[in-house]
Amino acid sequence: MSAHSPLILLEQVTKDYRMGSEIVHALRGVDLSIEPNEYVAIMGPSGSGKSTLMNILGCLDWPTSGRYILDGTDVSSLDDAALARIRNQKIGFVFQTFNLLPRATALKNVELPLIYAGLSADERRRRAHAALESVGLGDRLFHKPPELSGGQRQRVAIARALVTNPSIILADEPTGNLDSKTGAEIMALFERIWREGNTVILVTHEDDIARYARRILRIRDGCIESDVPNNSPASVEEPAAQR
Amino acid sequence: MKRRLAEYADVVTTAAESLRANPLRSLLTALGVTIGVAFVSLMGWALGSLDAAWESTLSTLGQDMLYVDKWNWAGGGNWRSVMNRKNITIDQAEEIARRVRAASMVYISADAWGKTVVRADKKASGLVIEGTMARFGLLPSTTLAEGRFFSEMEEQYATAVAVIGDGVRSALFGNRSPLGETIRIEGRPFVVIGVMNKRGTLFTDFLDRTVYIPLPAFFGLYGRYSRSMTVAVKARSPEDLAELRDDLRGIVRSVRMLSPDAPDDFAINEAQVFRDQVANIRMVIGMVGIGLTALSFLVGVIGITNVMFVAVVERTKEIGIRRAVGARRRSILAQFLAEAAMLCVAGAVVGIVLASGLIAAAALLLHKQMEFLLPFVPLDVVALAVGSSICVGVIAGFVPALRAARLDPVEALRYEA
């Protein structure tokens, strides 16, 4: 990656969906650039197009038109296998509903992306273990999701997102299913991840959560409504993560 | 390459895990395959047993032997005209034996069927009394469990000695040795001097119910002219058999004084006459087996396709998660195909175990009557069964797996069960 090009560059990205006989314009020409190690919150009410934007940023979906350059690669025209590889190597997802495999242990869940990266079993285990340690779950390696609390599940999901050492951590309402105290702990964890040099993109509709980011982007009706730095970020204390 | 390896190792373990998660459902789903594989195994076993019986028939009767008889062993021909055939008399038989040059051995025998033999207070009926020559005892296929066969001398002097089949021995003597004991045939006493090894097969089970006595002694019991003779001719080698057969046919026709345009009024039998019978049985077993197997596999395919569709829906979220963290469409396809195939292999293993149990039971219960039954499923059949069940799995799993692979990751992630 050269110093001049941003990590993420969207140029006039649109996305149309067909809903029955109607065509829904979910994104109507979005221009966006995000530098490495930014901490961005994408905000907007439901139906604003923020989920669509997140799916495109996460290479889960293709833009209808426009260009998306991720880390120097134009991903708007890649095929399925190539996009799968990008998702595997450059993107770490964190979802509102955690999206863990319920029958697999925490360790196995975190190993999952590494399987598709083709790492050996030993290497997978070592890295998954380290990732779980870093989110404070070194003592829960062999617990399955139903045996973990919501906050712990989200930590497993964050460990899974971090384990491939991706270019972007993409978090979609990461605290939406958590109580506010646990939510604050998770946000403290994101703060630390960002401080460690990662690029974090939060998608949320809650101002309280968006306040943690250093740049806030508002979307409405498929267009970027505002894009401002956040000069008074919420302060964080991270007591639980060290446990 | 390495990348793929890690992925496919995971595909297999994931498939195994998901089968273990639903053992009962897996078992029921694979029932069609289980039954199909059981049928394949049973069919293979039956065919294997038949082949073994066929082999031993060939070796007992001798692949290099021709038997001139009034009747064709395998039946056939016009029943009435066959019934009206004249006996092969002892004089004709001796003349034939004299004229055959290209043979390594010739002997004459005669049989009386449905006879009863008595020893003290025990009786065995439904037996065959065969008058034969001492030479019969020299054939490689004539092996004795104990004692000896009668000699040329005993034959010439019509000595009242008998060599009994294995079945006769067990009927009259149980576990005791019959050597030196007296048995009565048609009321006349004969001393048992030998016991044949068990040699009856599926096709020649009467062999173990036969009592061999010197041919002149047989004539003493039943008369010289009441029975049709059999002339047994041993070729110098199995390759000479066709030529010998032609020679023999000419000799018998001339001895029987047939006019050139008259049909044969005799048969030249050989072990191969059972070949058609074997082929028929094979075909019936094969057709029934393949029919039942195909039907079961069809049921299996339908059941598995169905359950795989259900599994794809149930695991939509999982598919979304896997896609999000880097699974390609092909990885998902492979995962569901592997699962269907493994389901079928598990079903096949149960089927093989089931069939093995049945076969072991059959071999145990029917061992006495049907010695030719193999006690196990032939290995090549096991391989065939497992191979075909993998195919069934792949066929059954393909459409559901394709649907899984084509799921849109965004939709799949949004799916809530």
XYZ file of C-alpha atoms in Angstrom:
660
model
C 0.000 0.000 0.000
C 1.474 3.319 -0.971
C 1.346 6.268 1.396
C -0.686 8.310 -1.086
C -3.598 5.965 -1.617
C -6.272 5.500 1.032
C -7.120 2.098 2.464
C -10.681 2.377 1.211
C -11.763 4.392 -1.792
C -15.356 4.428 -3.023
C -16.111 6.331 -6.209
C -19.732 6.967 -7.158
C -20.867 3.652 -5.768
C -24.517 2.808 -6.326
C -26.506 -0.251 -5.396
C -29.953 -1.095 -6.703
C -32.198 -3.897 -5.495
C -35.215 -5.303 -7.180
C -38.088 -5.617 -4.724
C -40.896 -7.257 -6.658
C -41.533 -4.933 -9.598
C -39.902 -1.908 -7.987
C -36.251 -1.041 -8.034
C -34.895 0.257 -4.731
C -31.904 2.557 -4.917
C -30.126 1.660 -1.704
C -27.000 3.661 -2.519
C -27.118 6.598 -4.871
C -23.531 7.453 -5.629
C -21.352 7.304 -2.559
C -17.860 8.761 -2.545
C -15.800 7.840 0.462
C -12.182 7.503 1.389
C -10.825 6.027 4.591
C -7.170 6.094 5.581
C -5.367 3.319 7.452
C -5.903 3.339 11.204
C -8.989 5.485 11.119
C -11.852 4.852 13.515
C -15.048 5.598 11.637
C -18.685 5.278 12.627
C -21.259 4.984 9.878
C -24.619 6.164 11.157
C -28.069 6.299 9.773
C -31.626 5.275 10.441
C -32.847 1.917 9.200
C -33.406 1.931 5.466
C -30.780 4.597 5.007
C -28.447 2.281 3.115
C -25.875 1.854 5.848
C -26.190 -1.940 5.860
C -25.805 -2.004 2.106
C -22.730 0.160 2.401
C -21.327 -2.153 5.031
C -21.952 -5.206 2.857
C -20.123 -3.606 -0.026
C -17.259 -2.428 2.200
C -17.079 -6.003 3.533
C -16.998 -7.487 0.027
C -20.135 -9.480 0.758
C -21.905 -7.710 -2.078
C -21.072 -6.039 -5.356
C -21.845 -2.410 -6.207
C -24.259 -1.923 -9.118
C -21.975 0.762 -10.473
C -18.953 2.741 -9.364
C -15.557 1.600 -8.120
C -14.390 0.223 -4.830
C -10.665 0.127 -4.307
C -9.596 -1.700 -1.187
C -5.961 -1.571 -0.228
C -4.962 -0.833 -3.825
C -7.126 -3.553 -5.377
C -10.229 -2.797 -7.411
C -12.645 -5.252 -5.878
C -15.788 -4.138 -7.693
C -15.125 -6.536 -10.547
C -13.726 -9.574 -8.725
C -15.346 -13.002 -8.951
C -16.675 -15.004 -6.041
C -13.481 -16.883 -5.226
C -11.377 -13.726 -5.289
C -13.865 -11.849 -3.095
C -13.890 -14.772 -0.669
C -10.127 -14.431 -0.449
C -10.372 -10.698 0.189
C -12.951 -11.253 2.914
C -10.702 -13.874 4.406
C -7.515 -11.832 4.391
C -8.473 -8.183 4.599
C -11.731 -7.993 6.472
C -12.744 -8.972 9.950
C -16.469 -8.925 10.636
C -18.150 -8.379 13.976
C -21.930 -8.754 13.927
C -24.744 -7.651 16.197
C -25.865 -11.260 16.721
C -22.256 -12.506 17.116
C -22.749 -15.129 14.380
C -20.699 -17.873 15.951
C -21.066 -21.548 15.087
C -23.072 -22.791 18.068
C -21.680 -26.319 18.111
C -18.030 -25.316 17.851
C -15.816 -24.292 20.768
C -14.542 -20.741 21.066
C -11.190 -21.940 19.767
C -12.747 -23.628 16.733
C -14.816 -20.558 15.966
C -11.756 -18.367 15.976
C -9.878 -20.895 13.859
C -12.555 -20.831 11.153
C -11.113 -18.013 8.983
C -7.682 -19.603 9.278
C -9.048 -22.837 7.830
C -10.049 -20.967 4.701
C -6.665 -19.249 4.753
C -5.124 -22.725 4.569
C -3.049 -22.647 7.740
C -1.854 -25.851 9.354
C -3.766 -27.126 12.356
C -0.933 -26.225 14.753
C -0.581 -22.730 13.401
C -4.359 -22.192 13.507
C -4.532 -23.284 17.076
C -1.618 -21.128 18.132
C -3.017 -17.985 16.523
C -6.599 -18.590 17.653
C -5.361 -19.108 21.191
C -3.392 -15.866 21.055
C -6.387 -13.959 19.674
C -8.649 -15.258 22.438
C -6.004 -14.332 25.043
C -5.914 -10.805 23.681
C -9.661 -10.342 24.171
C -9.435 -11.755 27.679
C -10.877 -15.217 27.014
C -7.756 -17.309 27.480
C -9.641 -19.369 30.036
C -12.684 -20.048 27.840
C -11.037 -21.763 24.865
C -13.163 -24.873 24.994
C -16.488 -23.314 25.871
C -19.179 -23.370 23.230
C -21.197 -20.201 22.509
C -24.287 -21.309 24.476
C -22.039 -21.654 27.535
C -20.803 -18.065 27.231
C -22.379 -14.731 28.165
C -23.291 -12.218 25.478
C -20.212 -10.118 26.151
C -18.017 -13.197 26.008
C -19.587 -14.285 22.751
C -18.910 -10.913 21.222
C -15.317 -11.165 22.403
C -15.017 -14.510 20.648
C -16.405 -12.865 17.509
C -13.881 -10.032 17.846
C -11.084 -12.544 18.294
C -12.284 -14.248 15.109
C -12.231 -10.914 13.288
C -8.724 -10.116 14.520
C -7.143 -13.504 14.010
C -6.340 -13.072 10.314
C -4.747 -9.703 10.992
C -7.086 -7.946 8.543
C -6.875 -4.462 7.054
C -10.309 -3.488 8.356
C -12.411 -4.485 11.322
C -16.000 -4.024 10.258
C -18.443 -4.023 13.161
C -22.188 -3.952 12.556
C -24.088 -2.810 15.663
C -21.605 -4.716 17.837
C -23.321 -3.706 21.071
C -26.900 -4.026 19.844
C -27.540 -7.241 21.730
C -25.648 -6.310 24.896
C -26.528 -4.391 28.053
C -24.931 -0.988 28.332
C -22.221 -2.028 30.778
C -21.108 -4.931 28.633
C -21.485 -2.704 25.578
C -19.077 -0.208 27.115
C -16.575 -2.980 27.721
C -16.813 -4.089 24.105
C -16.339 -0.510 22.942
C -13.267 -0.263 25.169
C -11.941 -3.326 23.403
C -12.475 -1.686 20.012
C -10.707 1.408 21.280
C -7.697 -0.697 22.186
C -7.775 -2.517 18.858
C -7.790 0.822 17.092
C -4.944 2.131 19.246
C -2.955 -0.914 18.314
C -2.984 0.268 14.701
C -6.092 -1.314 13.210
C -8.682 0.372 11.053
C -12.101 0.114 12.673
C -15.409 0.840 10.974
C -18.521 0.817 13.161
C -21.987 0.675 11.723
C -24.587 1.821 14.205
C -27.680 3.885 14.692
C -26.854 4.756 18.309
C -25.221 8.048 19.026
C -23.770 6.684 22.270
C -21.846 4.088 20.338
C -20.862 6.346 17.473
C -19.334 8.776 19.971
C -16.443 6.380 20.513
C -15.294 6.806 16.899
C -12.990 9.565 15.700
C -14.940 10.282 12.529
C -18.702 10.122 12.075
C -20.411 9.577 8.766
C -24.147 10.009 8.432
C -26.121 8.365 5.682
C -29.628 9.158 4.603
C -31.543 7.880 1.581
C -28.495 6.283 0.052
C -26.319 9.369 0.161
C -23.708 10.583 2.611
C -25.354 13.387 4.513
C -22.427 14.448 6.636
C -18.852 13.367 7.289
C -17.273 15.040 10.298
C -14.405 14.353 12.686
C -15.409 13.630 16.280
C -13.279 15.884 18.398
C -14.706 14.800 21.740
C -14.709 11.037 21.694
C -16.293 9.164 24.573
C -13.784 8.224 27.196
C -13.209 4.574 27.775
C -12.092 2.489 30.639
C -11.422 -1.106 29.980
C -11.572 -3.049 33.187
C -13.002 -6.322 31.976
C -10.788 -6.871 28.981
C -7.761 -7.461 31.141
C -9.428 -10.171 33.136
C -2.475 -26.817 -2.588
C -1.827 -26.552 1.105
C -4.688 -24.091 1.350
C -7.069 -26.634 -0.130
C -5.800 -29.415 2.107
C -6.610 -27.587 5.334
C -10.004 -26.750 3.918
C -10.881 -30.282 2.874
C -9.693 -31.750 6.141
C -12.123 -29.361 7.797
C -14.868 -30.337 5.335
C -14.568 -33.947 6.446
C -14.482 -33.256 10.172
C -17.376 -30.806 9.915
C -19.430 -33.356 8.014
C -18.685 -36.022 10.597
C -19.628 -33.631 13.404
C -22.946 -32.729 11.887
C -23.809 -36.408 11.439
C -22.944 -37.040 15.053
C -25.114 -34.128 16.098
C -28.191 -35.913 14.672
C -27.427 -39.629 14.912
C -31.015 -40.858 14.731
C -31.949 -38.614 11.845
C -28.785 -39.646 10.021
C -29.547 -43.307 10.548
C -33.134 -43.024 9.343
C -32.139 -40.928 6.368
C -29.551 -43.422 5.270
C -31.943 -46.338 5.699
C -32.429 -46.701 1.958
C -28.694 -46.865 1.467
C -28.360 -49.270 4.384
C -30.896 -51.619 2.875
C -29.465 -51.217 -0.613
C -25.995 -52.039 0.609
C -27.337 -54.991 2.559
C -28.888 -56.268 -0.667
C -25.663 -55.761 -2.598
C -23.770 -57.616 0.107
C -26.244 -60.481 0.183
C -26.224 -60.700 -3.596
C -22.443 -60.731 -3.694
C -22.389 -63.359 -1.014
C -24.929 -65.555 -2.832
C -23.025 -65.249 -6.099
C -19.730 -65.922 -4.350
C -21.215 -68.994 -2.704
C -22.604 -70.187 -6.013
C -19.232 -69.772 -7.686
C -17.555 -71.689 -4.909
C -20.110 -74.492 -5.314
C -19.553 -74.443 -9.034
C -15.804 -74.676 -8.619
C -16.072 -77.639 -6.315
C -18.572 -79.332 -8.645
C -16.128 -78.968 -11.479
C -13.348 -80.477 -9.471
C -15.438 -83.366 -8.063
C -16.838 -84.365 -11.388
C -13.549 -83.672 -13.089
C -13.071 -81.114 -15.819
C -11.417 -83.746 -17.948
C -14.191 -86.351 -17.606
C -16.951 -87.345 -20.017
C -19.840 -89.525 -18.919
C -21.800 -91.512 -21.519
C -25.306 -91.864 -20.146
C -28.797 -92.575 -21.278
C -29.899 -89.141 -20.044
C -28.602 -85.668 -20.196
C -27.882 -84.621 -16.593
C -29.156 -81.162 -17.138
C -32.438 -82.476 -18.557
C -33.863 -81.086 -21.746
C -34.948 -82.745 -24.958
C -38.296 -84.354 -25.595
C -39.262 -86.115 -22.404
C -41.131 -88.945 -24.121
C -38.416 -89.779 -26.606
C -35.824 -89.630 -23.845
C -37.906 -91.992 -21.705
C -38.134 -94.402 -24.629
C -34.406 -94.612 -25.075
C -32.977 -98.058 -24.748
C -30.678 -98.748 -21.837
C -26.962 -98.714 -22.386
C -26.338 -102.392 -21.667
C -23.239 -103.744 -19.991
C -22.233 -105.325 -23.294
C -22.490 -102.012 -25.108
C -20.646 -100.288 -22.278
C -17.814 -102.814 -22.412
C -17.634 -102.460 -26.188
C -17.450 -98.665 -25.890
C -14.760 -98.946 -23.229
C -12.790 -101.280 -25.451
C -12.930 -99.000 -28.473
C -12.021 -95.688 -26.808
C -8.342 -95.157 -27.531
C -7.684 -91.488 -26.831
C -8.580 -91.721 -23.140
C -6.345 -91.999 -20.117
C -8.925 -94.075 -18.252
C -12.342 -95.614 -18.704
C -14.637 -97.154 -16.140
C -18.202 -98.399 -16.138
C -20.732 -97.819 -13.426
C -24.411 -98.361 -12.758
C -26.722 -96.741 -10.223
C -29.797 -97.771 -8.312
C -31.670 -94.795 -6.801
C -33.901 -94.484 -3.786
C -32.521 -97.465 -1.939
C -32.473 -98.238 1.751
C -29.476 -99.477 3.681
C -29.772 -101.067 7.103
C -27.270 -101.442 9.908
C -28.438 -103.289 13.013
C -31.454 -101.234 14.105
C -30.639 -98.167 11.989
C -31.906 -97.433 8.513
C -30.922 -94.888 5.911
C -33.128 -94.423 2.885
C -33.104 -92.346 -0.270
C -29.612 -93.596 -1.016
C -27.881 -94.304 -4.298
C -26.221 -97.683 -4.711
C -23.488 -97.367 -7.277
C -21.774 -100.394 -8.780
C -18.427 -99.241 -10.091
C -14.897 -100.359 -10.850
C -11.800 -100.291 -8.667
C -10.389 -97.724 -11.116
C -12.858 -95.150 -9.867
C -10.913 -95.217 -6.619
C -7.791 -94.123 -8.516
C -9.248 -90.830 -9.757
C -7.673 -87.795 -8.118
C -11.103 -86.540 -7.111
C -11.884 -89.764 -5.245
C -10.493 -89.144 -1.791
C -11.301 -91.163 1.301
C -11.776 -89.870 4.802
C -10.881 -93.276 6.205
C -10.252 -96.835 5.047
C -9.594 -97.643 1.420
C -11.367 -98.130 -1.889
C -11.945 -101.716 -3.103
C -9.303 -103.443 -5.218
C -9.340 -104.982 -8.719
C -9.386 -108.330 -7.011
C -12.392 -107.531 -4.877
C -14.093 -106.130 -7.963
C -13.476 -109.305 -10.014
C -14.679 -111.613 -7.287
C -17.746 -109.492 -6.544
C -16.670 -109.284 -2.925
C -19.362 -107.884 -0.662
C -17.535 -104.717 0.371
C -18.801 -101.147 0.361
C -17.337 -97.637 0.425
C -19.892 -95.223 1.831
C -20.482 -91.534 1.319
C -20.095 -89.063 4.153
C -23.849 -88.616 4.510
C -24.414 -92.385 4.730
C -21.769 -92.656 7.424
C -23.332 -89.961 9.594
C -26.832 -91.422 9.085
C -25.844 -94.955 10.068
C -22.848 -94.590 12.327
C -22.975 -91.151 13.914
C -19.507 -90.414 15.143
C -18.311 -94.025 15.322
C -15.913 -95.434 12.798
C -17.834 -97.674 10.358
C -14.762 -99.590 9.174
C -15.298 -103.342 9.447
C -18.986 -102.971 10.244
C -21.616 -104.800 8.238
C -24.424 -103.032 6.442
C -27.286 -104.651 4.546
C -28.235 -103.675 1.008
C -31.332 -105.389 -0.309
C -30.952 -107.708 2.663
C -27.437 -108.829 1.717
C -24.515 -108.098 4.015
C -21.643 -105.809 2.878
C -18.574 -104.939 4.939
C -17.694 -101.229 5.047
C -14.050 -100.789 4.080
C -13.921 -97.080 3.375
C -15.617 -93.721 3.830
C -15.512 -91.068 1.123
C -14.650 -87.484 1.929
C -17.577 -85.138 1.799
C -17.880 -84.229 -1.873
C -21.482 -83.314 -2.596
C -22.128 -79.815 -3.867
C -25.151 -77.703 -4.616
C -25.524 -79.611 -7.887
C -24.395 -83.069 -6.832
C -25.645 -83.404 -3.292
C -26.537 -87.085 -3.918
C -22.825 -87.917 -3.975
C -22.721 -87.961 -0.188
C -25.717 -90.299 -0.124
C -24.043 -92.884 -2.325
C -22.762 -96.348 -1.431
C -20.079 -97.650 -3.764
C -19.861 -101.407 -4.321
C -18.026 -103.526 -6.921
C -19.926 -103.586 -10.221
C -20.285 -107.444 -10.290
C -21.699 -107.279 -6.767
C -24.184 -104.674 -8.035
C -25.208 -107.079 -10.790
C -25.657 -109.706 -8.083
C -28.180 -107.429 -6.377
C -29.976 -105.954 -9.353
C -29.137 -108.170 -12.344
C -26.901 -107.508 -15.327
C -29.484 -106.050 -17.666
C -31.974 -104.157 -15.601
C -30.040 -100.863 -15.437
C -28.553 -98.486 -17.936
C -24.778 -98.189 -17.609
C -22.654 -95.103 -17.408
C -19.319 -95.123 -19.186
C -16.933 -92.607 -17.629
C -14.018 -91.545 -19.795
C -11.101 -89.484 -18.597
C -9.323 -87.404 -21.222
C -5.551 -87.228 -21.298
C -5.879 -83.506 -20.640
C -8.768 -81.046 -20.467
C -7.688 -79.644 -23.854
C -8.350 -83.027 -25.487
C -11.911 -83.056 -24.252
C -13.551 -81.761 -27.435
C -11.746 -84.228 -29.624
C -12.472 -87.062 -27.223
C -16.118 -86.095 -27.208
C -16.288 -86.378 -31.000
C -14.539 -89.762 -30.955
C -16.757 -90.996 -28.221
C -19.921 -89.889 -29.957
C -18.936 -91.843 -33.089
C -18.081 -94.918 -31.051
C -21.309 -94.876 -29.055
C -23.397 -94.337 -32.216
C -21.720 -97.267 -33.886
C -22.047 -99.493 -30.815
C -25.717 -98.510 -30.514
C -26.027 -99.219 -34.253
C -27.701 -95.892 -35.057
C -28.393 -95.125 -38.714
C -26.569 -91.977 -39.939
C -29.702 -89.825 -39.880
C -30.978 -90.993 -36.483
C -30.536 -88.580 -33.567
C -28.344 -89.572 -30.632
C -30.195 -91.824 -28.196
C -27.706 -91.144 -25.421
C -25.974 -88.180 -23.850
C -22.354 -87.363 -23.292
C -22.346 -85.524 -19.984
C -19.649 -83.486 -18.377
C -19.363 -81.172 -15.413
C -19.929 -78.262 -17.765
C -23.566 -79.280 -18.276
C -24.269 -77.507 -15.011
C -22.902 -74.327 -16.490
C -26.274 -73.301 -17.898
C -27.901 -74.021 -14.578
C -25.299 -71.902 -12.833
C -25.757 -69.137 -15.376
C -29.521 -69.190 -14.816
C -29.216 -69.040 -11.046
C -26.652 -66.272 -11.381
C -28.986 -64.309 -13.579
C -31.934 -64.663 -11.226
C -29.888 -63.704 -8.189
C -28.325 -60.847 -10.116
C -31.595 -59.477 -11.417
C -33.422 -59.719 -8.116
C -30.410 -58.282 -6.302
C -29.881 -55.415 -8.693
C -33.586 -54.640 -8.801
C -33.898 -54.497 -5.021
C -30.662 -52.567 -4.696
C -31.655 -50.013 -7.308
C -35.014 -49.537 -5.621
C -33.424 -49.083 -2.193
C -30.847 -46.671 -3.548
C -33.601 -44.688 -5.211
C -35.412 -44.443 -1.890
C -32.064 -43.543 -0.341
C -31.412 -40.774 -2.854
C -34.843 -39.266 -2.284
C -34.494 -39.422 1.495
C -31.026 -37.963 1.521
C -31.833 -35.208 -0.938
C -34.743 -34.273 1.265
C -32.771 -34.193 4.473
C -29.933 -32.306 2.835
C -32.395 -29.635 1.741
C -33.549 -29.402 5.336
C -29.948 -29.258 6.524
C -29.148 -26.438 4.111
C -32.082 -24.416 5.413
C -31.216 -25.172 9.032
C -27.669 -24.097 8.482
C -28.272 -21.051 6.334
C -26.773 -18.874 9.028
C -23.718 -21.090 9.285
C -23.267 -20.881 5.525
C -23.439 -17.082 5.776
C -20.861 -17.046 8.569
C -18.508 -19.294 6.642
C -18.874 -17.189 3.516
C -18.216 -14.012 5.521
C -14.965 -15.337 6.925
C -13.665 -16.483 3.560
C -15.351 -19.668 2.330
C -15.722 -19.816 -1.440
C -18.861 -21.201 -3.067
C -16.883 -24.306 -3.846
C -15.981 -24.814 -0.192
C -19.646 -24.783 0.730
C -20.492 -27.151 -2.121
C -17.754 -29.537 -1.011
C -18.937 -29.359 2.566
C -22.491 -30.430 1.803
C -21.429 -33.048 -0.730
C -19.064 -34.516 1.834
C -21.844 -34.568 4.352
C -24.211 -36.429 2.017
C -21.480 -38.853 1.000
C -20.532 -39.487 4.587
C -24.152 -40.057 5.485
C -24.261 -42.715 2.796
C -20.998 -44.310 3.867
C -22.305 -44.500 7.424
C -25.464 -46.097 6.049
C -23.371 -48.490 3.994
C -21.342 -49.544 7.018
C -24.537 -50.312 8.916
C -25.786 -52.233 5.866
C -22.628 -54.298 5.665
C -22.764 -55.071 9.362
C -26.423 -56.057 8.975
C -25.703 -58.301 5.997
C -22.717 -59.829 7.770
C -24.917 -60.667 10.711
C -27.495 -62.334 8.476
C -24.800 -64.209 6.609
C -23.103 -65.383 9.770
C -26.468 -66.604 11.063
C -27.255 -68.328 7.769
C -23.852 -69.948 7.597
C -24.234 -71.139 11.173
C -27.780 -72.499 10.810
C -27.546 -73.928 7.318
C -24.007 -75.180 7.463
C -25.075 -78.814 7.501
C -27.426 -78.605 4.547
C -25.677 -76.001 2.479
C -22.017 -76.336 2.960
C -21.240 -74.230 -0.052
C -22.413 -71.016 1.638
C -19.563 -68.606 2.310
C -19.463 -67.364 5.896
C -18.615 -63.737 4.954
C -19.299 -60.937 2.488
C -16.660 -61.015 -0.250
C -14.282 -58.046 0.071
C -14.720 -56.820 -3.474
C -18.439 -56.615 -2.776
C -17.745 -54.521 0.313
C -15.627 -52.173 -1.798
C -18.352 -52.021 -4.427
C -20.994 -51.282 -1.802
C -19.024 -48.459 -0.209
C -18.090 -47.022 -3.603
C -21.641 -47.046 -4.873
C -22.942 -45.493 -1.674
C -20.504 -42.608 -2.059
C -21.909 -42.120 -5.566
C -25.429 -42.199 -4.166
C -24.424 -39.554 -1.633
C -22.889 -37.274 -4.221
C -25.903 -37.638 -6.505
C -28.358 -37.111 -3.669
C -26.418 -34.221 -2.181
C -25.644 -32.366 -5.364
C -28.736 -30.235 -5.782
C -28.996 -29.253 -2.103
C -25.258 -28.543 -1.989
C -25.548 -26.393 -5.077
C -28.360 -24.456 -3.461
C -26.201 -23.975 -0.359
C -23.279 -22.780 -2.438
C -25.428 -20.300 -4.335
C -26.888 -18.684 -1.245
C -26.222 -14.985 -1.143
C -23.950 -14.406 1.868
C -25.826 -11.256 2.869
C -29.179 -13.041 2.811
C -27.722 -16.049 4.577
C -26.285 -13.921 7.379
C -29.590 -12.178 7.851
C -31.469 -15.500 8.099
C -32.948 -16.280 11.494
C -34.181 -19.804 12.221
